[in-house]
Amino acid sequence: SQKIEQNSEALNIQEGKTATLTCNYTNYSPAYLQWYRQDPGRGPVFLLLIRENEKEKRKERLKVTFDTTLKQSLFHITASQPADSATYLCAPEYSTLTFGKGTMLLVSP
Amino acid sequence: NAGVMQNPRHLVRRRGQEARLRCSPMKGHSHVYWYRQLPEEGLKFMVYLQKENIIDESGMPKERFSAEFPKEGPSILRIQQVVRGDSAAYFCASSAYRPGQGNSPLHFGNGTRLTVT
Protein backbone atom coordinates (compact mmCIF):
# COMPACT_ATOMS: atom_id res chain seq x y z
CA SER A 1 0.00 0.00 0.00
CA GLN A 2 1.05 3.61 -0.49
CA LYS A 3 3.10 5.08 2.34
CA ILE A 4 4.07 8.71 2.78
CA GLU A 5 6.54 9.87 5.39
CA GLN A 6 7.05 13.40 6.58
CA ASN A 7 9.01 14.49 9.64
CA SER A 8 6.64 14.15 12.54
CA GLU A 9 8.65 16.46 14.75
CA ALA A 10 8.12 20.18 14.39
CA LEU A 11 10.82 22.14 12.63
CA ASN A 12 11.90 25.25 14.54
CA ILE A 13 13.93 27.85 12.70
CA GLN A 14 14.77 31.48 13.02
CA GLU A 15 13.34 34.18 10.81
CA GLY A 16 15.39 34.74 7.68
CA LYS A 17 16.73 31.19 7.50
CA THR A 18 15.78 28.58 4.90
CA ALA A 19 13.37 25.89 6.01
CA THR A 20 13.64 22.48 4.34
CA LEU A 21 10.89 19.90 4.71
CA THR A 22 11.13 16.30 3.51
CA CYS A 23 8.57 14.00 1.98
CA ASN A 24 9.39 10.36 1.26
CA TYR A 25 7.01 7.91 -0.36
CA THR A 26 7.13 4.20 -1.06
CA ASN A 27 5.44 1.52 -3.10
CA TYR A 28 4.32 3.58 -6.07
CA SER A 29 5.41 6.14 -8.65
CA PRO A 30 3.20 9.22 -8.68
CA ALA A 31 2.88 11.29 -11.82
CA TYR A 32 2.64 14.46 -9.71
CA LEU A 33 3.38 15.58 -6.23
CA GLN A 34 1.69 18.50 -4.55
CA TRP A 35 2.44 20.55 -1.45
CA TYR A 36 -0.18 22.18 0.72
CA ARG A 37 -0.18 24.46 3.73
CA GLN A 38 -2.62 24.01 6.59
CA ASP A 39 -3.25 26.52 9.36
CA PRO A 40 -5.01 25.51 12.62
CA GLY A 41 -8.77 25.23 12.16
CA ARG A 42 -8.56 25.69 8.40
CA GLY A 43 -8.52 23.51 5.33
CA PRO A 44 -5.29 22.89 3.44
CA VAL A 45 -4.31 25.42 0.79
CA PHE A 46 -2.54 24.37 -2.40
CA LEU A 47 0.97 25.74 -2.85
CA LEU A 48 2.86 23.96 -5.62
CA LEU A 49 2.59 21.01 -8.00
CA ILE A 50 5.61 19.31 -9.53
CA ARG A 51 5.47 16.68 -12.27
CA GLU A 52 7.60 13.54 -12.42
CA ASN A 53 9.62 14.92 -15.33
CA GLU A 54 10.44 18.15 -13.49
CA LYS A 55 13.39 18.23 -11.15
CA GLU A 56 12.59 21.56 -9.54
CA LYS A 57 9.78 24.11 -9.33
CA ARG A 58 9.86 27.60 -7.86
CA LYS A 59 7.25 30.09 -6.77
CA GLU A 60 8.41 33.26 -5.06
CA ARG A 61 10.22 32.11 -1.88
CA LEU A 62 9.17 28.49 -2.33
CA LYS A 63 11.13 25.76 -4.08
CA VAL A 64 10.19 22.13 -4.52
CA THR A 65 12.36 19.30 -5.82
CA PHE A 66 11.19 15.86 -6.93
CA ASP A 67 13.60 12.94 -7.09
CA THR A 68 11.78 9.94 -8.52
CA THR A 69 14.80 7.69 -8.01
CA LEU A 70 15.00 8.45 -4.30
CA LYS A 71 11.19 8.70 -4.10
CA GLN A 72 11.60 11.97 -2.29
CA SER A 73 10.47 15.57 -2.51
CA LEU A 74 12.06 18.49 -0.68
CA PHE A 75 10.19 21.68 0.07
CA HIS A 76 12.20 24.82 0.77
CA ILE A 77 11.11 28.20 2.08
CA THR A 78 13.83 30.80 1.76
CA ALA A 79 14.01 33.95 3.89
CA SER A 80 11.41 32.44 6.20
CA GLN A 81 9.00 34.65 8.12
CA PRO A 82 6.89 34.04 11.23
CA ALA A 83 3.84 34.11 8.92
CA ASP A 84 5.21 30.94 7.29
CA SER A 85 4.49 29.03 10.51
CA ALA A 86 2.00 26.31 9.63
CA THR A 87 1.78 22.60 8.89
CA TYR A 88 2.95 21.59 5.44
CA LEU A 89 1.51 18.52 3.76
CA CYS A 90 2.84 16.65 0.79
CA ALA A 91 0.51 14.73 -1.47
CA PRO A 92 1.84 12.34 -4.08
CA GLU A 93 -0.86 11.89 -6.66
CA TYR A 94 -1.97 8.40 -7.50
CA SER A 95 -5.54 7.37 -8.16
CA THR A 96 -6.61 9.89 -5.56
CA LEU A 97 -4.58 12.38 -3.60
CA THR A 98 -3.06 10.78 -0.53
CA PHE A 99 -1.62 13.10 2.08
CA GLY A 100 1.26 12.76 4.48
CA LYS A 101 0.67 13.67 8.12
CA GLY A 102 2.49 16.92 7.60
CA THR A 103 5.37 18.69 9.26
CA MET A 104 4.75 21.67 11.49
CA LEU A 105 7.06 24.60 10.81
CA LEU A 106 7.62 27.22 13.50
CA VAL A 107 9.49 30.37 12.49
CA SER A 108 10.54 32.51 15.39
CA PRO A 109 11.31 36.24 15.07
CA ASN B 1 -15.80 33.71 -6.76
CA ALA B 2 -16.63 31.74 -3.64
CA GLY B 3 -14.37 28.90 -2.65
CA VAL B 4 -15.48 25.53 -1.33
CA MET B 5 -18.24 26.05 1.23
CA GLN B 6 -18.85 23.58 4.00
CA ASN B 7 -21.58 23.72 6.59
CA PRO B 8 -22.06 23.57 9.37
CA ARG B 9 -18.66 24.54 10.72
CA HIS B 10 -19.38 22.80 14.00
CA LEU B 11 -21.84 19.99 14.60
CA VAL B 12 -22.62 18.32 17.90
CA ARG B 13 -24.53 15.05 17.90
CA ARG B 14 -25.41 12.57 20.59
CA ARG B 15 -24.50 8.92 20.11
CA GLY B 16 -27.00 7.24 17.83
CA GLN B 17 -28.07 10.37 15.99
CA GLU B 18 -27.41 11.14 12.34
CA ALA B 19 -24.91 13.71 11.09
CA ARG B 20 -25.27 15.38 7.70
CA LEU B 21 -22.33 17.38 6.38
CA ARG B 22 -22.74 19.58 3.33
CA CYS B 23 -20.23 20.73 0.76
CA SER B 24 -20.69 23.12 -2.15
CA PRO B 25 -17.72 22.86 -4.54
CA MET B 26 -16.12 25.75 -6.32
CA LYS B 27 -18.02 27.00 -9.32
CA GLY B 28 -17.24 24.89 -12.35
CA HIS B 29 -15.81 21.99 -10.35
CA SER B 30 -17.48 18.63 -10.82
CA HIS B 31 -15.10 16.49 -8.75
CA VAL B 32 -15.63 16.32 -4.98
CA TYR B 33 -13.57 14.57 -2.33
CA TRP B 34 -14.18 13.99 1.36
CA TYR B 35 -11.37 13.63 3.87
CA ARG B 36 -11.34 13.03 7.59
CA GLN B 37 -8.75 14.39 9.98
CA LEU B 38 -8.18 13.44 13.60
CA PRO B 39 -6.01 15.53 15.95
CA GLU B 40 -2.32 14.85 15.30
CA GLU B 41 -3.29 12.69 12.33
CA GLY B 42 -3.06 13.25 8.63
CA LEU B 43 -5.87 13.71 6.18
CA LYS B 44 -7.48 10.37 5.42
CA PHE B 45 -9.21 9.98 2.09
CA MET B 46 -12.79 8.78 2.36
CA VAL B 47 -14.60 9.12 -0.95
CA TYR B 48 -14.33 10.70 -4.39
CA LEU B 49 -17.45 11.66 -6.31
CA GLN B 50 -18.23 13.12 -9.66
CA LYS B 51 -21.67 14.53 -10.38
CA GLU B 52 -24.22 11.82 -9.47
CA ASN B 53 -21.55 9.10 -9.33
CA ILE B 54 -19.35 7.63 -6.63
CA ILE B 55 -15.98 7.01 -8.28
CA ASP B 56 -13.90 5.75 -5.36
CA GLU B 57 -15.21 4.98 -1.88
CA SER B 58 -12.29 2.86 -0.78
CA GLY B 59 -11.60 5.01 2.29
CA MET B 60 -15.12 5.08 3.61
CA PRO B 61 -16.34 2.67 6.31
CA LYS B 62 -18.77 0.15 4.86
CA GLU B 63 -21.38 0.75 7.51
CA ARG B 64 -23.13 3.91 8.65
CA PHE B 65 -21.32 6.21 6.18
CA SER B 66 -22.66 7.30 2.83
CA ALA B 67 -22.00 10.12 0.38
CA GLU B 68 -23.79 11.64 -2.55
CA PHE B 69 -23.27 14.43 -5.05
CA PRO B 70 -26.60 15.04 -6.77
CA LYS B 71 -27.08 16.76 -10.09
CA GLU B 72 -28.37 19.81 -8.26
CA GLY B 73 -27.25 20.93 -4.85
CA PRO B 74 -24.31 20.26 -2.56
CA SER B 75 -22.50 17.04 -1.85
CA ILE B 76 -23.64 15.37 1.37
CA LEU B 77 -21.67 13.13 3.70
CA ARG B 78 -24.07 11.26 5.94
CA ILE B 79 -23.11 9.40 9.09
CA GLN B 80 -25.85 7.35 10.66
CA GLN B 81 -25.96 6.24 14.30
CA VAL B 82 -22.86 8.24 15.20
CA VAL B 83 -20.41 6.95 17.78
CA ARG B 84 -17.76 8.83 19.76
CA GLY B 85 -15.07 7.57 17.40
CA ASP B 86 -16.68 9.54 14.58
CA SER B 87 -15.62 12.80 16.25
CA ALA B 88 -13.21 14.45 13.84
CA ALA B 89 -12.83 17.26 11.33
CA TYR B 90 -14.31 16.39 7.96
CA PHE B 91 -12.95 18.28 4.98
CA CYS B 92 -14.40 18.54 1.54
CA ALA B 93 -12.35 19.46 -1.51
CA SER B 94 -13.13 20.01 -5.16
CA SER B 95 -11.18 20.05 -8.39
CA ALA B 96 -11.79 20.91 -12.01
CA TYR B 97 -10.24 17.70 -13.31
CA ARG B 98 -10.10 14.12 -12.17
CA PRO B 99 -6.94 12.96 -10.38
CA GLY B 100 -4.02 12.43 -12.73
CA GLN B 101 -5.48 14.62 -15.46
CA GLY B 102 -3.69 17.87 -16.02
CA ASN B 103 -3.04 20.21 -13.16
CA SER B 104 -5.62 19.22 -10.61
CA PRO B 105 -4.91 20.85 -7.26
CA LEU B 106 -7.59 20.41 -4.66
CA HIS B 107 -9.44 23.38 -3.24
CA PHE B 108 -10.50 22.67 0.33
CA GLY B 109 -13.25 24.02 2.49
CA ASN B 110 -12.59 24.88 6.12
CA GLY B 111 -14.17 21.70 7.35
CA THR B 112 -16.95 20.57 9.63
CA ARG B 113 -15.92 19.69 13.15
CA LEU B 114 -18.12 16.89 14.38
CA THR B 115 -18.33 16.21 18.09
CA VAL B 116 -20.22 13.17 19.30
CA THR B 117 -21.24 13.31 22.94
PDB file of C-alpha atoms in Angstrom:
ATOM      1  CA  SER A   1       0.000   0.000   0.000  1.00  0.00           C
ATOM      2  CA  GLN A   2       1.048   3.610  -0.487  1.00  0.00           C
ATOM      3  CA  LYS A   3       3.096   5.076   2.336  1.00  0.00           C
ATOM      4  CA  ILE A   4       4.072   8.706   2.777  1.00  0.00           C
ATOM      5  CA  GLU A   5       6.544   9.873   5.390  1.00  0.00           C
ATOM      6  CA  GLN A   6       7.050  13.402   6.580  1.00  0.00           C
ATOM      7  CA  ASN A   7       9.015  14.487   9.637  1.00  0.00           C
ATOM      8  CA  SER A   8       6.643  14.148  12.541  1.00  0.00           C
ATOM      9  CA  GLU A   9       8.654  16.462  14.754  1.00  0.00           C
ATOM     10  CA  ALA A  10       8.120  20.180  14.389  1.00  0.00           C
ATOM     11  CA  LEU A  11      10.825  22.142  12.628  1.00  0.00           C
ATOM     12  CA  ASN A  12      11.903  25.245  14.544  1.00  0.00           C
ATOM     13  CA  ILE A  13      13.933  27.845  12.695  1.00  0.00           C
ATOM     14  CA  GLN A  14      14.774  31.479  13.020  1.00  0.00           C
ATOM     15  CA  GLU A  15      13.336  34.177  10.813  1.00  0.00           C
ATOM     16  CA  GLY A  16      15.390  34.742   7.676  1.00  0.00           C
ATOM     17  CA  LYS A  17      16.727  31.191   7.503  1.00  0.00           C
ATOM     18  CA  THR A  18      15.785  28.583   4.905  1.00  0.00           C
ATOM     19  CA  ALA A  19      13.366  25.885   6.007  1.00  0.00           C
ATOM     20  CA  THR A  20      13.644  22.481   4.341  1.00  0.00           C
ATOM     21  CA  LEU A  21      10.894  19.899   4.712  1.00  0.00           C
ATOM     22  CA  THR A  22      11.135  16.302   3.508  1.00  0.00           C
ATOM     23  CA  CYS A  23       8.566  13.996   1.977  1.00  0.00           C
ATOM     24  CA  ASN A  24       9.387  10.355   1.264  1.00  0.00           C
ATOM     25  CA  TYR A  25       7.011   7.912  -0.357  1.00  0.00           C
ATOM     26  CA  THR A  26       7.127   4.202  -1.056  1.00  0.00           C
ATOM     27  CA  ASN A  27       5.439   1.518  -3.097  1.00  0.00           C
ATOM     28  CA  TYR A  28       4.318   3.581  -6.065  1.00  0.00           C
ATOM     29  CA  SER A  29       5.409   6.139  -8.645  1.00  0.00           C
ATOM     30  CA  PRO A  30       3.203   9.221  -8.684  1.00  0.00           C
ATOM     31  CA  ALA A  31       2.880  11.290 -11.820  1.00  0.00           C
ATOM     32  CA  TYR A  32       2.639  14.460  -9.710  1.00  0.00           C
ATOM     33  CA  LEU A  33       3.380  15.577  -6.230  1.00  0.00           C
ATOM     34  CA  GLN A  34       1.685  18.503  -4.546  1.00  0.00           C
ATOM     35  CA  TRP A  35       2.435  20.554  -1.446  1.00  0.00           C
ATOM     36  CA  TYR A  36      -0.180  22.179   0.723  1.00  0.00           C
ATOM     37  CA  ARG A  37      -0.180  24.461   3.728  1.00  0.00           C
ATOM     38  CA  GLN A  38      -2.619  24.015   6.589  1.00  0.00           C
ATOM     39  CA  ASP A  39      -3.245  26.524   9.364  1.00  0.00           C
ATOM     40  CA  PRO A  40      -5.012  25.512  12.619  1.00  0.00           C
ATOM     41  CA  GLY A  41      -8.767  25.230  12.161  1.00  0.00           C
ATOM     42  CA  ARG A  42      -8.564  25.695   8.401  1.00  0.00           C
ATOM     43  CA  GLY A  43      -8.518  23.513   5.330  1.00  0.00           C
ATOM     44  CA  PRO A  44      -5.290  22.889   3.438  1.00  0.00           C
ATOM     45  CA  VAL A  45      -4.309  25.423   0.787  1.00  0.00           C
ATOM     46  CA  PHE A  46      -2.543  24.365  -2.404  1.00  0.00           C
ATOM     47  CA  LEU A  47       0.972  25.739  -2.850  1.00  0.00           C
ATOM     48  CA  LEU A  48       2.855  23.960  -5.619  1.00  0.00           C
ATOM     49  CA  LEU A  49       2.586  21.013  -7.997  1.00  0.00           C
ATOM     50  CA  ILE A  50       5.609  19.311  -9.531  1.00  0.00           C
ATOM     51  CA  ARG A  51       5.467  16.682 -12.270  1.00  0.00           C
ATOM     52  CA  GLU A  52       7.605  13.544 -12.420  1.00  0.00           C
ATOM     53  CA  ASN A  53       9.625  14.917 -15.335  1.00  0.00           C
ATOM     54  CA  GLU A  54      10.437  18.153 -13.486  1.00  0.00           C
ATOM     55  CA  LYS A  55      13.388  18.230 -11.151  1.00  0.00           C
ATOM     56  CA  GLU A  56      12.591  21.565  -9.544  1.00  0.00           C
ATOM     57  CA  LYS A  57       9.776  24.106  -9.332  1.00  0.00           C
ATOM     58  CA  ARG A  58       9.857  27.602  -7.862  1.00  0.00           C
ATOM     59  CA  LYS A  59       7.250  30.092  -6.765  1.00  0.00           C
ATOM     60  CA  GLU A  60       8.410  33.258  -5.057  1.00  0.00           C
ATOM     61  CA  ARG A  61      10.221  32.112  -1.880  1.00  0.00           C
ATOM     62  CA  LEU A  62       9.169  28.485  -2.328  1.00  0.00           C
ATOM     63  CA  LYS A  63      11.132  25.764  -4.082  1.00  0.00           C
ATOM     64  CA  VAL A  64      10.193  22.127  -4.524  1.00  0.00           C
ATOM     65  CA  THR A  65      12.364  19.300  -5.823  1.00  0.00           C
ATOM     66  CA  PHE A  66      11.190  15.864  -6.931  1.00  0.00           C
ATOM     67  CA  ASP A  67      13.605  12.939  -7.090  1.00  0.00           C
ATOM     68  CA  THR A  68      11.780   9.938  -8.522  1.00  0.00           C
ATOM     69  CA  THR A  69      14.801   7.693  -8.013  1.00  0.00           C
ATOM     70  CA  LEU A  70      15.001   8.447  -4.301  1.00  0.00           C
ATOM     71  CA  LYS A  71      11.194   8.701  -4.103  1.00  0.00           C
ATOM     72  CA  GLN A  72      11.598  11.970  -2.287  1.00  0.00           C
ATOM     73  CA  SER A  73      10.465  15.575  -2.508  1.00  0.00           C
ATOM     74  CA  LEU A  74      12.059  18.486  -0.682  1.00  0.00           C
ATOM     75  CA  PHE A  75      10.186  21.685   0.073  1.00  0.00           C
ATOM     76  CA  HIS A  76      12.204  24.822   0.765  1.00  0.00           C
ATOM     77  CA  ILE A  77      11.111  28.200   2.076  1.00  0.00           C
ATOM     78  CA  THR A  78      13.834  30.800   1.758  1.00  0.00           C
ATOM     79  CA  ALA A  79      14.009  33.954   3.892  1.00  0.00           C
ATOM     80  CA  SER A  80      11.414  32.438   6.205  1.00  0.00           C
ATOM     81  CA  GLN A  81       9.004  34.650   8.124  1.00  0.00           C
ATOM     82  CA  PRO A  82       6.887  34.038  11.230  1.00  0.00           C
ATOM     83  CA  ALA A  83       3.838  34.108   8.925  1.00  0.00           C
ATOM     84  CA  ASP A  84       5.207  30.936   7.287  1.00  0.00           C
ATOM     85  CA  SER A  85       4.493  29.025  10.514  1.00  0.00           C
ATOM     86  CA  ALA A  86       1.999  26.311   9.629  1.00  0.00           C
ATOM     87  CA  THR A  87       1.782  22.599   8.895  1.00  0.00           C
ATOM     88  CA  TYR A  88       2.950  21.590   5.439  1.00  0.00           C
ATOM     89  CA  LEU A  89       1.506  18.523   3.757  1.00  0.00           C
ATOM     90  CA  CYS A  90       2.841  16.648   0.790  1.00  0.00           C
ATOM     91  CA  ALA A  91       0.510  14.726  -1.469  1.00  0.00           C
ATOM     92  CA  PRO A  92       1.845  12.343  -4.084  1.00  0.00           C
ATOM     93  CA  GLU A  93      -0.858  11.891  -6.658  1.00  0.00           C
ATOM     94  CA  TYR A  94      -1.971   8.399  -7.505  1.00  0.00           C
ATOM     95  CA  SER A  95      -5.544   7.375  -8.163  1.00  0.00           C
ATOM     96  CA  THR A  96      -6.607   9.891  -5.557  1.00  0.00           C
ATOM     97  CA  LEU A  97      -4.580  12.375  -3.603  1.00  0.00           C
ATOM     98  CA  THR A  98      -3.061  10.777  -0.526  1.00  0.00           C
ATOM     99  CA  PHE A  99      -1.620  13.104   2.077  1.00  0.00           C
ATOM    100  CA  GLY A 100       1.257  12.756   4.479  1.00  0.00           C
ATOM    101  CA  LYS A 101       0.675  13.670   8.119  1.00  0.00           C
ATOM    102  CA  GLY A 102       2.485  16.920   7.604  1.00  0.00           C
ATOM    103  CA  THR A 103       5.367  18.694   9.256  1.00  0.00           C
ATOM    104  CA  MET A 104       4.746  21.675  11.495  1.00  0.00           C
ATOM    105  CA  LEU A 105       7.062  24.597  10.807  1.00  0.00           C
ATOM    106  CA  LEU A 106       7.621  27.223  13.501  1.00  0.00           C
ATOM    107  CA  VAL A 107       9.487  30.366  12.494  1.00  0.00           C
ATOM    108  CA  SER A 108      10.535  32.511  15.395  1.00  0.00           C
ATOM    109  CA  PRO A 109      11.311  36.240  15.068  1.00  0.00           C
TER     110      PRO A 109
ATOM    111  CA  ASN B   1     -15.795  33.710  -6.756  1.00  0.00           C
ATOM    112  CA  ALA B   2     -16.632  31.740  -3.641  1.00  0.00           C
ATOM    113  CA  GLY B   3     -14.373  28.898  -2.647  1.00  0.00           C
ATOM    114  CA  VAL B   4     -15.484  25.531  -1.333  1.00  0.00           C
ATOM    115  CA  MET B   5     -18.237  26.051   1.226  1.00  0.00           C
ATOM    116  CA  GLN B   6     -18.852  23.584   4.001  1.00  0.00           C
ATOM    117  CA  ASN B   7     -21.581  23.725   6.585  1.00  0.00           C
ATOM    118  CA  PRO B   8     -22.064  23.566   9.369  1.00  0.00           C
ATOM    119  CA  ARG B   9     -18.656  24.538  10.721  1.00  0.00           C
ATOM    120  CA  HIS B  10     -19.375  22.797  13.999  1.00  0.00           C
ATOM    121  CA  LEU B  11     -21.836  19.994  14.597  1.00  0.00           C
ATOM    122  CA  VAL B  12     -22.617  18.321  17.898  1.00  0.00           C
ATOM    123  CA  ARG B  13     -24.526  15.053  17.905  1.00  0.00           C
ATOM    124  CA  ARG B  14     -25.409  12.566  20.591  1.00  0.00           C
ATOM    125  CA  ARG B  15     -24.502   8.925  20.112  1.00  0.00           C
ATOM    126  CA  GLY B  16     -26.996   7.240  17.832  1.00  0.00           C
ATOM    127  CA  GLN B  17     -28.073  10.375  15.988  1.00  0.00           C
ATOM    128  CA  GLU B  18     -27.408  11.142  12.343  1.00  0.00           C
ATOM    129  CA  ALA B  19     -24.906  13.715  11.087  1.00  0.00           C
ATOM    130  CA  ARG B  20     -25.274  15.385   7.696  1.00  0.00           C
ATOM    131  CA  LEU B  21     -22.332  17.379   6.380  1.00  0.00           C
ATOM    132  CA  ARG B  22     -22.740  19.583   3.331  1.00  0.00           C
ATOM    133  CA  CYS B  23     -20.233  20.730   0.756  1.00  0.00           C
ATOM    134  CA  SER B  24     -20.686  23.118  -2.152  1.00  0.00           C
ATOM    135  CA  PRO B  25     -17.725  22.855  -4.535  1.00  0.00           C
ATOM    136  CA  MET B  26     -16.116  25.752  -6.317  1.00  0.00           C
ATOM    137  CA  LYS B  27     -18.022  27.004  -9.316  1.00  0.00           C
ATOM    138  CA  GLY B  28     -17.239  24.888 -12.355  1.00  0.00           C
ATOM    139  CA  HIS B  29     -15.810  21.986 -10.352  1.00  0.00           C
ATOM    140  CA  SER B  30     -17.484  18.632 -10.823  1.00  0.00           C
ATOM    141  CA  HIS B  31     -15.105  16.491  -8.745  1.00  0.00           C
ATOM    142  CA  VAL B  32     -15.629  16.319  -4.979  1.00  0.00           C
ATOM    143  CA  TYR B  33     -13.574  14.574  -2.326  1.00  0.00           C
ATOM    144  CA  TRP B  34     -14.184  13.989   1.358  1.00  0.00           C
ATOM    145  CA  TYR B  35     -11.371  13.626   3.868  1.00  0.00           C
ATOM    146  CA  ARG B  36     -11.340  13.029   7.589  1.00  0.00           C
ATOM    147  CA  GLN B  37      -8.750  14.394   9.984  1.00  0.00           C
ATOM    148  CA  LEU B  38      -8.185  13.441  13.602  1.00  0.00           C
ATOM    149  CA  PRO B  39      -6.008  15.531  15.954  1.00  0.00           C
ATOM    150  CA  GLU B  40      -2.322  14.854  15.301  1.00  0.00           C
ATOM    151  CA  GLU B  41      -3.294  12.692  12.331  1.00  0.00           C
ATOM    152  CA  GLY B  42      -3.061  13.252   8.631  1.00  0.00           C
ATOM    153  CA  LEU B  43      -5.871  13.711   6.176  1.00  0.00           C
ATOM    154  CA  LYS B  44      -7.476  10.370   5.424  1.00  0.00           C
ATOM    155  CA  PHE B  45      -9.205   9.977   2.091  1.00  0.00           C
ATOM    156  CA  MET B  46     -12.786   8.778   2.361  1.00  0.00           C
ATOM    157  CA  VAL B  47     -14.603   9.124  -0.948  1.00  0.00           C
ATOM    158  CA  TYR B  48     -14.330  10.703  -4.395  1.00  0.00           C
ATOM    159  CA  LEU B  49     -17.451  11.660  -6.306  1.00  0.00           C
ATOM    160  CA  GLN B  50     -18.232  13.120  -9.663  1.00  0.00           C
ATOM    161  CA  LYS B  51     -21.669  14.533 -10.383  1.00  0.00           C
ATOM    162  CA  GLU B  52     -24.223  11.819  -9.473  1.00  0.00           C
ATOM    163  CA  ASN B  53     -21.547   9.099  -9.330  1.00  0.00           C
ATOM    164  CA  ILE B  54     -19.347   7.631  -6.627  1.00  0.00           C
ATOM    165  CA  ILE B  55     -15.982   7.010  -8.281  1.00  0.00           C
ATOM    166  CA  ASP B  56     -13.901   5.750  -5.361  1.00  0.00           C
ATOM    167  CA  GLU B  57     -15.206   4.978  -1.878  1.00  0.00           C
ATOM    168  CA  SER B  58     -12.290   2.861  -0.781  1.00  0.00           C
ATOM    169  CA  GLY B  59     -11.601   5.013   2.287  1.00  0.00           C
ATOM    170  CA  MET B  60     -15.122   5.082   3.606  1.00  0.00           C
ATOM    171  CA  PRO B  61     -16.339   2.668   6.309  1.00  0.00           C
ATOM    172  CA  LYS B  62     -18.773   0.153   4.856  1.00  0.00           C
ATOM    173  CA  GLU B  63     -21.381   0.745   7.506  1.00  0.00           C
ATOM    174  CA  ARG B  64     -23.127   3.909   8.649  1.00  0.00           C
ATOM    175  CA  PHE B  65     -21.324   6.207   6.182  1.00  0.00           C
ATOM    176  CA  SER B  66     -22.663   7.298   2.826  1.00  0.00           C
ATOM    177  CA  ALA B  67     -22.003  10.125   0.380  1.00  0.00           C
ATOM    178  CA  GLU B  68     -23.792  11.642  -2.548  1.00  0.00           C
ATOM    179  CA  PHE B  69     -23.274  14.427  -5.051  1.00  0.00           C
ATOM    180  CA  PRO B  70     -26.600  15.037  -6.767  1.00  0.00           C
ATOM    181  CA  LYS B  71     -27.085  16.758 -10.090  1.00  0.00           C
ATOM    182  CA  GLU B  72     -28.371  19.814  -8.257  1.00  0.00           C
ATOM    183  CA  GLY B  73     -27.251  20.928  -4.846  1.00  0.00           C
ATOM    184  CA  PRO B  74     -24.312  20.256  -2.558  1.00  0.00           C
ATOM    185  CA  SER B  75     -22.502  17.038  -1.855  1.00  0.00           C
ATOM    186  CA  ILE B  76     -23.641  15.371   1.371  1.00  0.00           C
ATOM    187  CA  LEU B  77     -21.670  13.130   3.696  1.00  0.00           C
ATOM    188  CA  ARG B  78     -24.072  11.261   5.943  1.00  0.00           C
ATOM    189  CA  ILE B  79     -23.105   9.400   9.088  1.00  0.00           C
ATOM    190  CA  GLN B  80     -25.849   7.349  10.661  1.00  0.00           C
ATOM    191  CA  GLN B  81     -25.955   6.244  14.297  1.00  0.00           C
ATOM    192  CA  VAL B  82     -22.864   8.240  15.195  1.00  0.00           C
ATOM    193  CA  VAL B  83     -20.413   6.946  17.783  1.00  0.00           C
ATOM    194  CA  ARG B  84     -17.756   8.826  19.764  1.00  0.00           C
ATOM    195  CA  GLY B  85     -15.070   7.569  17.404  1.00  0.00           C
ATOM    196  CA  ASP B  86     -16.676   9.542  14.578  1.00  0.00           C
ATOM    197  CA  SER B  87     -15.625  12.802  16.251  1.00  0.00           C
ATOM    198  CA  ALA B  88     -13.208  14.449  13.836  1.00  0.00           C
ATOM    199  CA  ALA B  89     -12.834  17.259  11.330  1.00  0.00           C
ATOM    200  CA  TYR B  90     -14.315  16.391   7.958  1.00  0.00           C
ATOM    201  CA  PHE B  91     -12.950  18.278   4.981  1.00  0.00           C
ATOM    202  CA  CYS B  92     -14.395  18.541   1.536  1.00  0.00           C
ATOM    203  CA  ALA B  93     -12.347  19.457  -1.510  1.00  0.00           C
ATOM    204  CA  SER B  94     -13.132  20.013  -5.163  1.00  0.00           C
ATOM    205  CA  SER B  95     -11.176  20.051  -8.395  1.00  0.00           C
ATOM    206  CA  ALA B  96     -11.789  20.906 -12.012  1.00  0.00           C
ATOM    207  CA  TYR B  97     -10.235  17.700 -13.309  1.00  0.00           C
ATOM    208  CA  ARG B  98     -10.095  14.124 -12.174  1.00  0.00           C
ATOM    209  CA  PRO B  99      -6.935  12.960 -10.383  1.00  0.00           C
ATOM    210  CA  GLY B 100      -4.019  12.430 -12.727  1.00  0.00           C
ATOM    211  CA  GLN B 101      -5.476  14.617 -15.463  1.00  0.00           C
ATOM    212  CA  GLY B 102      -3.692  17.866 -16.018  1.00  0.00           C
ATOM    213  CA  ASN B 103      -3.041  20.211 -13.159  1.00  0.00           C
ATOM    214  CA  SER B 104      -5.619  19.216 -10.614  1.00  0.00           C
ATOM    215  CA  PRO B 105      -4.911  20.847  -7.259  1.00  0.00           C
ATOM    216  CA  LEU B 106      -7.588  20.411  -4.661  1.00  0.00           C
ATOM    217  CA  HIS B 107      -9.442  23.383  -3.236  1.00  0.00           C
ATOM    218  CA  PHE B 108     -10.502  22.669   0.328  1.00  0.00           C
ATOM    219  CA  GLY B 109     -13.253  24.023   2.491  1.00  0.00           C
ATOM    220  CA  ASN B 110     -12.585  24.876   6.120  1.00  0.00           C
ATOM    221  CA  GLY B 111     -14.173  21.700   7.352  1.00  0.00           C
ATOM    222  CA  THR B 112     -16.952  20.571   9.632  1.00  0.00           C
ATOM    223  CA  ARG B 113     -15.918  19.685  13.150  1.00  0.00           C
ATOM    224  CA  LEU B 114     -18.120  16.894  14.380  1.00  0.00           C
ATOM    225  CA  THR B 115     -18.328  16.212  18.088  1.00  0.00           C
ATOM    226  CA  VAL B 116     -20.222  13.171  19.298  1.00  0.00           C
ATOM    227  CA  THR B 117     -21.243  13.306  22.937  1.00  0.00           C
TER     228      THR B 117
END
